[in-house]
Amino acid sequence: MSASEPTIRCPQCKTEIKLTESLAAPLIEATRDRYEQMIARKEAEAQAREVFFQKKAAELKQAEASLEARVNAKLQTERTQIAAEEAQKAKNQFGFELQKRATELSELQNVLKQKDHKLAEAQEAQAALMRKERALDDAKREMDLTIEKQVQANLRDVRLKAIQEHEEQSRLKVLEKEHIIQGMQRQIEELKRRAEQGSQQLQGEVLELDLEATFRSKFPVDVIDPVPKGEVGG
């Protein structure tokens, strides 16, 4: 028996009982597989969410940069155009065009603000994802502790069941031995009675030797002593 495999000792017969493969391994493996699959699923979901939010954040950032460049270019164009038109158009046209350009600029600024808002939302979502990942790590550690506690509890149950089963087997063997001994004692008494009736002591001794050999064959580990003459066997 390997020194690394857990065993228990029967309190009755002191027999070493191996637990790992015969009793504990299936239960431990099933519990571990169930929790490992659940943890792997949670980690995969968290990773997928992180990739999604990172992709969205990158897209928003790129869109913001592109929009800002377009806004700057358009602003520069509009400024140049407004400056050129100011010298060419009448004063009544100047106010109208200026208002139009201002409106367009305001709209572009609003679009930029919306992009900034979406980027802030994406950053907040990424921060929330990081908090969830930390919570998942905490839950994983708690789950590992729970698994260890359950495994230890299951091992205790398995050990107790093994001891109880072994004790029950020992008790049944003792009862069977006692039943056989009682039956043989009755046979001895009957044989002695017959031997005494026939006044044949030698025949009785031969029969006792035969029964003694029967005892030794059935109970090789027990010590079988001959019954002294003049005494009743027991």
Short mmCIF file of C-alpha atoms in Angstrom, two decimals:
data_model
loop_
_atom_site.label_atom_id
_atom_site.label_comp_id
_atom_site.label_asym_id
_atom_site.label_seq_id
_atom_site.Cartn_x
_atom_site.Cartn_y
_atom_site.Cartn_z
CA MET A 1 0.00 0.00 0.00
CA SER A 2 1.37 3.41 -1.02
CA ALA A 3 2.37 5.71 1.82
CA SER A 4 0.70 8.67 0.08
CA GLU A 5 -2.76 7.07 -0.04
CA PRO A 6 -5.02 7.78 2.96
CA THR A 7 -6.03 4.77 5.07
CA ILE A 8 -7.96 4.06 8.24
CA ARG A 9 -7.45 1.32 10.80
CA CYS A 10 -10.35 -0.85 11.93
CA PRO A 11 -10.68 -0.51 15.72
CA GLN A 12 -11.72 -4.16 16.02
CA CYS A 13 -9.25 -6.16 13.92
CA LYS A 14 -6.65 -3.39 13.25
CA THR A 15 -6.92 -3.97 9.50
CA GLU A 16 -5.66 -1.14 7.28
CA ILE A 17 -8.44 -0.03 4.91
CA LYS A 18 -7.42 1.94 1.78
CA LEU A 19 -9.74 4.85 0.94
CA THR A 20 -8.39 6.71 -2.11
CA GLU A 21 -9.33 4.49 -5.06
CA SER A 22 -11.96 2.18 -3.58
CA LEU A 23 -14.06 4.70 -1.69
CA ALA A 24 -13.06 8.36 -1.75
CA ALA A 25 -11.70 8.97 -5.27
CA PRO A 26 -15.01 8.87 -7.24
CA LEU A 27 -16.73 11.22 -4.83
CA ILE A 28 -13.80 13.65 -4.71
CA GLU A 29 -13.39 13.63 -8.50
CA ALA A 30 -17.10 14.23 -9.14
CA THR A 31 -17.22 17.17 -6.71
CA ARG A 32 -14.02 18.72 -8.12
CA ASP A 33 -15.17 18.33 -11.75
CA ARG A 34 -18.52 19.98 -11.03
CA TYR A 35 -16.97 23.07 -9.41
CA GLU A 36 -14.12 23.31 -11.95
CA GLN A 37 -16.64 23.33 -14.82
CA MET A 38 -18.67 26.06 -13.14
CA ILE A 39 -15.54 28.17 -12.48
CA ALA A 40 -14.32 27.68 -16.09
CA ARG A 41 -17.72 28.78 -17.41
CA LYS A 42 -17.71 31.92 -15.23
CA GLU A 43 -14.15 32.77 -16.28
CA ALA A 44 -15.02 32.32 -19.97
CA GLU A 45 -18.01 34.64 -19.59
CA ALA A 46 -15.91 37.26 -17.82
CA GLN A 47 -13.21 37.07 -20.50
CA ALA A 48 -15.81 37.43 -23.26
CA ARG A 49 -17.28 40.50 -21.59
CA GLU A 50 -13.83 42.01 -21.15
CA VAL A 51 -12.98 41.50 -24.83
CA PHE A 52 -16.33 43.02 -25.82
CA PHE A 53 -15.89 46.15 -23.70
CA GLN A 54 -12.26 46.58 -24.77
CA LYS A 55 -13.33 46.36 -28.41
CA LYS A 56 -16.12 48.91 -27.87
CA ALA A 57 -13.77 51.25 -26.03
CA ALA A 58 -11.23 51.04 -28.86
CA GLU A 59 -13.94 51.70 -31.45
CA LEU A 60 -15.24 54.71 -29.52
CA LYS A 61 -11.76 56.07 -29.04
CA GLN A 62 -11.01 55.71 -32.74
CA ALA A 63 -14.34 57.30 -33.66
CA GLU A 64 -13.65 60.16 -31.27
CA ALA A 65 -10.24 60.79 -32.80
CA SER A 66 -11.67 60.67 -36.32
CA LEU A 67 -14.55 62.95 -35.40
CA GLU A 68 -12.26 65.40 -33.67
CA ALA A 69 -10.04 65.54 -36.74
CA ARG A 70 -13.04 66.12 -38.98
CA VAL A 71 -14.40 68.77 -36.63
CA ASN A 72 -11.06 70.55 -36.51
CA ALA A 73 -10.73 70.40 -40.28
CA LYS A 74 -14.26 71.58 -40.80
CA LEU A 75 -13.85 74.33 -38.24
CA GLN A 76 -10.74 75.51 -39.97
CA THR A 77 -12.49 75.40 -43.33
CA GLU A 78 -15.52 77.18 -41.94
CA ARG A 79 -13.40 79.87 -40.33
CA THR A 80 -11.52 80.46 -43.56
CA GLN A 81 -14.72 80.50 -45.56
CA ILE A 82 -16.44 82.86 -43.12
CA ALA A 83 -13.45 85.21 -43.20
CA ALA A 84 -13.49 85.24 -47.02
CA GLU A 85 -17.23 85.69 -47.21
CA GLU A 86 -17.19 88.58 -44.76
CA ALA A 87 -15.36 90.75 -47.28
CA GLN A 88 -17.63 89.77 -50.15
CA LYS A 89 -21.14 89.71 -48.75
CA ALA A 90 -23.32 92.42 -47.49
CA LYS A 91 -23.86 92.99 -43.82
CA ASN A 92 -27.35 91.48 -44.00
CA GLN A 93 -25.85 88.25 -45.36
CA PHE A 94 -23.09 88.17 -42.80
CA GLY A 95 -25.38 87.60 -39.82
CA PHE A 96 -27.28 84.79 -41.55
CA GLU A 97 -24.17 82.92 -42.63
CA LEU A 98 -22.52 83.39 -39.31
CA GLN A 99 -25.55 81.98 -37.53
CA LYS A 100 -25.60 79.03 -39.91
CA ARG A 101 -21.96 78.28 -39.27
CA ALA A 102 -22.47 78.67 -35.55
CA THR A 103 -25.36 76.22 -35.68
CA GLU A 104 -23.28 73.69 -37.56
CA LEU A 105 -20.45 74.16 -35.11
CA SER A 106 -22.83 73.70 -32.20
CA GLU A 107 -24.17 70.51 -33.75
CA LEU A 108 -20.67 69.18 -34.25
CA GLN A 109 -19.80 70.03 -30.68
CA ASN A 110 -22.92 68.20 -29.51
CA VAL A 111 -21.88 65.14 -31.51
CA LEU A 112 -18.45 65.32 -29.92
CA LYS A 113 -20.01 65.56 -26.47
CA GLN A 114 -22.12 62.49 -27.19
CA LYS A 115 -19.02 60.58 -28.23
CA ASP A 116 -17.28 61.72 -25.06
CA HIS A 117 -20.27 60.52 -23.05
CA LYS A 118 -20.22 57.11 -24.75
CA LEU A 119 -16.49 56.83 -24.14
CA ALA A 120 -17.05 57.63 -20.45
CA GLU A 121 -19.76 54.96 -20.33
CA ALA A 122 -17.39 52.43 -21.90
CA GLN A 123 -14.69 53.32 -19.38
CA GLU A 124 -17.19 52.92 -16.54
CA ALA A 125 -18.28 49.56 -17.98
CA GLN A 126 -14.64 48.46 -18.10
CA ALA A 127 -14.18 49.53 -14.47
CA ALA A 128 -17.33 47.59 -13.54
CA LEU A 129 -15.95 44.56 -15.36
CA MET A 130 -12.73 44.78 -13.36
CA ARG A 131 -14.77 44.94 -10.15
CA LYS A 132 -16.72 41.87 -11.26
CA GLU A 133 -13.47 40.05 -12.01
CA ARG A 134 -12.22 40.81 -8.51
CA ALA A 135 -15.52 39.57 -7.11
CA LEU A 136 -15.18 36.44 -9.24
CA ASP A 137 -11.68 35.83 -7.85
CA ASP A 138 -13.05 36.20 -4.31
CA ALA A 139 -15.90 33.82 -5.14
CA LYS A 140 -13.42 31.33 -6.61
CA ARG A 141 -11.34 31.37 -3.45
CA GLU A 142 -14.48 30.93 -1.37
CA MET A 143 -15.58 28.09 -3.63
CA ASP A 144 -12.20 26.37 -3.29
CA LEU A 145 -12.56 26.57 0.49
CA THR A 146 -16.09 25.17 0.28
CA ILE A 147 -14.89 22.30 -1.91
CA GLU A 148 -12.12 21.47 0.56
CA LYS A 149 -14.61 21.46 3.44
CA GLN A 150 -17.00 19.22 1.51
CA VAL A 151 -14.22 16.84 0.55
CA GLN A 152 -13.10 16.56 4.17
CA ALA A 153 -16.70 15.97 5.29
CA ASN A 154 -17.19 13.32 2.61
CA LEU A 155 -13.94 11.62 3.62
CA ARG A 156 -15.14 11.49 7.23
CA ASP A 157 -18.42 9.95 6.08
CA VAL A 158 -16.60 7.41 3.93
CA ARG A 159 -14.25 6.46 6.79
CA LEU A 160 -17.17 6.08 9.20
CA LYS A 161 -19.12 3.98 6.70
CA ALA A 162 -16.10 1.76 6.04
CA ILE A 163 -15.55 1.21 9.78
CA GLN A 164 -19.22 0.43 10.33
CA GLU A 165 -19.30 -2.03 7.43
CA HIS A 166 -16.13 -3.72 8.64
CA GLU A 167 -17.48 -3.95 12.21
CA GLU A 168 -20.73 -5.43 10.91
CA GLN A 169 -18.81 -8.03 8.88
CA SER A 170 -16.70 -8.89 11.94
CA ARG A 171 -19.84 -9.22 14.08
CA LEU A 172 -21.48 -11.53 11.52
CA LYS A 173 -18.33 -13.66 11.33
CA VAL A 174 -18.27 -13.97 15.15
CA LEU A 175 -21.94 -14.98 15.19
CA GLU A 176 -21.30 -17.52 12.45
CA LYS A 177 -18.31 -18.91 14.36
CA GLU A 178 -20.34 -19.15 17.58
CA HIS A 179 -23.14 -20.94 15.72
CA ILE A 180 -20.70 -23.46 14.24
CA ILE A 181 -19.03 -23.98 17.64
CA GLN A 182 -22.37 -24.58 19.32
CA GLY A 183 -23.30 -27.11 16.65
CA MET A 184 -19.99 -28.89 17.04
CA GLN A 185 -20.31 -28.88 20.82
CA ARG A 186 -23.65 -30.60 20.48
CA GLN A 187 -22.02 -33.15 18.19
CA ILE A 188 -19.24 -33.68 20.74
CA GLU A 189 -21.75 -34.24 23.54
CA GLU A 190 -23.70 -36.67 21.40
CA LEU A 191 -20.55 -38.55 20.42
CA LYS A 192 -19.38 -38.69 24.04
CA ARG A 193 -22.76 -39.94 25.11
CA ARG A 194 -22.63 -42.67 22.54
CA ALA A 195 -19.05 -43.51 23.47
CA GLU A 196 -19.92 -43.75 27.18
CA GLN A 197 -22.94 -45.93 26.43
CA GLY A 198 -20.72 -48.35 24.56
CA SER A 199 -17.88 -48.10 27.13
CA GLN A 200 -15.48 -47.35 24.31
CA GLN A 201 -13.17 -44.58 25.51
CA LEU A 202 -10.80 -45.05 22.61
CA GLN A 203 -13.58 -44.48 20.10
CA GLY A 204 -14.52 -41.23 21.87
CA GLU A 205 -10.92 -40.00 21.77
CA VAL A 206 -10.74 -40.75 18.07
CA LEU A 207 -13.93 -38.81 17.50
CA GLU A 208 -12.60 -35.87 19.55
CA LEU A 209 -9.42 -35.83 17.49
CA ASP A 210 -11.50 -35.83 14.32
CA LEU A 211 -13.55 -32.88 15.58
CA GLU A 212 -10.40 -31.11 16.71
CA ALA A 213 -9.03 -31.42 13.17
CA THR A 214 -12.32 -30.06 11.83
CA PHE A 215 -12.04 -27.03 14.15
CA ARG A 216 -8.48 -26.34 13.00
CA SER A 217 -9.47 -26.52 9.32
CA LYS A 218 -12.37 -24.08 9.80
CA PHE A 219 -10.56 -21.70 12.19
CA PRO A 220 -6.86 -21.89 11.27
CA VAL A 221 -5.97 -18.72 13.19
CA ASP A 222 -7.59 -19.87 16.49
CA VAL A 223 -5.90 -21.98 19.17
CA ILE A 224 -7.70 -25.33 19.57
CA ASP A 225 -6.94 -27.15 22.86
CA PRO A 226 -7.98 -30.80 23.45
CA VAL A 227 -10.69 -31.39 26.08
CA PRO A 228 -9.13 -33.05 29.16
CA LYS A 229 -10.50 -36.42 30.11
CA GLY A 230 -13.39 -36.32 32.52
CA GLU A 231 -14.43 -32.75 31.52
CA VAL A 232 -17.20 -31.48 29.28
CA GLY A 233 -15.87 -29.60 26.18
CA GLY A 234 -16.81 -25.89 25.75
#
